[in-house]
XYZ file of C-alpha atoms in Angstrom:
68
model
C -1.359 48.773 -0.917
C 1.160 46.201 0.208
C 4.710 46.360 -1.106
C 6.137 43.254 -2.707
C 8.972 41.606 -0.787
C 12.147 40.588 -2.545
C 12.750 36.848 -2.662
C 15.960 35.455 -1.197
C 17.516 33.515 -4.050
C 19.767 31.473 -1.781
C 16.758 29.892 -0.072
C 15.173 29.144 -3.442
C 18.453 27.641 -4.674
C 18.783 25.380 -1.624
C 15.125 24.409 -1.945
C 15.801 23.385 -5.557
C 18.798 21.286 -4.526
C 16.739 19.586 -1.815
C 14.012 18.872 -4.365
C 16.440 17.275 -6.831
C 18.043 15.170 -4.080
C 14.629 13.989 -2.883
C 13.600 13.043 -6.432
C 16.827 11.050 -6.907
C 16.284 9.209 -3.628
C 12.676 8.373 -4.451
C 13.579 7.137 -7.940
C 16.191 4.807 -6.438
C 13.728 3.680 -3.762
C 11.045 2.928 -6.363
C 13.491 1.110 -8.641
C 14.426 -1.172 -5.773
C 11.033 -1.595 -4.158
C 8.712 -1.787 -7.163
C 10.904 -3.050 -9.996
C 13.344 -5.174 -7.925
C 16.363 -3.367 -9.357
C 19.401 -4.302 -7.229
C 20.159 -0.905 -5.677
C 20.516 -0.811 -1.917
C 19.335 2.536 -0.564
C 19.601 1.726 3.158
C 23.233 2.770 3.521
C 25.961 4.567 1.661
C 25.520 7.289 -0.924
C 21.761 7.042 -1.467
C 21.101 6.867 2.276
C 22.882 10.177 2.771
C 21.073 11.737 -0.193
C 17.725 10.889 1.416
C 18.721 12.126 4.858
C 20.333 15.309 3.536
C 17.315 16.250 1.461
C 14.899 15.636 4.352
C 16.988 17.694 6.784
C 17.391 20.459 4.214
C 13.623 20.587 3.637
C 12.951 20.865 7.376
C 15.641 23.509 7.859
C 14.379 25.594 4.947
C 10.801 25.318 6.188
C 11.858 26.776 9.517
C 13.856 29.566 7.897
C 10.975 30.397 5.550
C 8.489 30.519 8.434
C 10.821 32.745 10.426
C 11.313 35.178 7.548
C 7.663 35.386 6.516
C-alpha cells in the first residue's frame, strides 16, 4: 500500500495567486478585445500581471514535476 504524500501548501498558495492573476488579465483582455472597453493591457500594470502569472505558472510546473 502506498503512503500518502503531504502537500506543500506554499506551492498551492502560489498556484492560487497565479490563477487569480491570470483570471484578472484575461478579464481585462476580454473587456478590451470583445466589448471595446478602453483598457490598454499591452503595457503597465495589466501587462505585468499577465507576464507574472505566466512565469509563475511555468515555474510552479517545473517545481511540481521535480518534486513528484
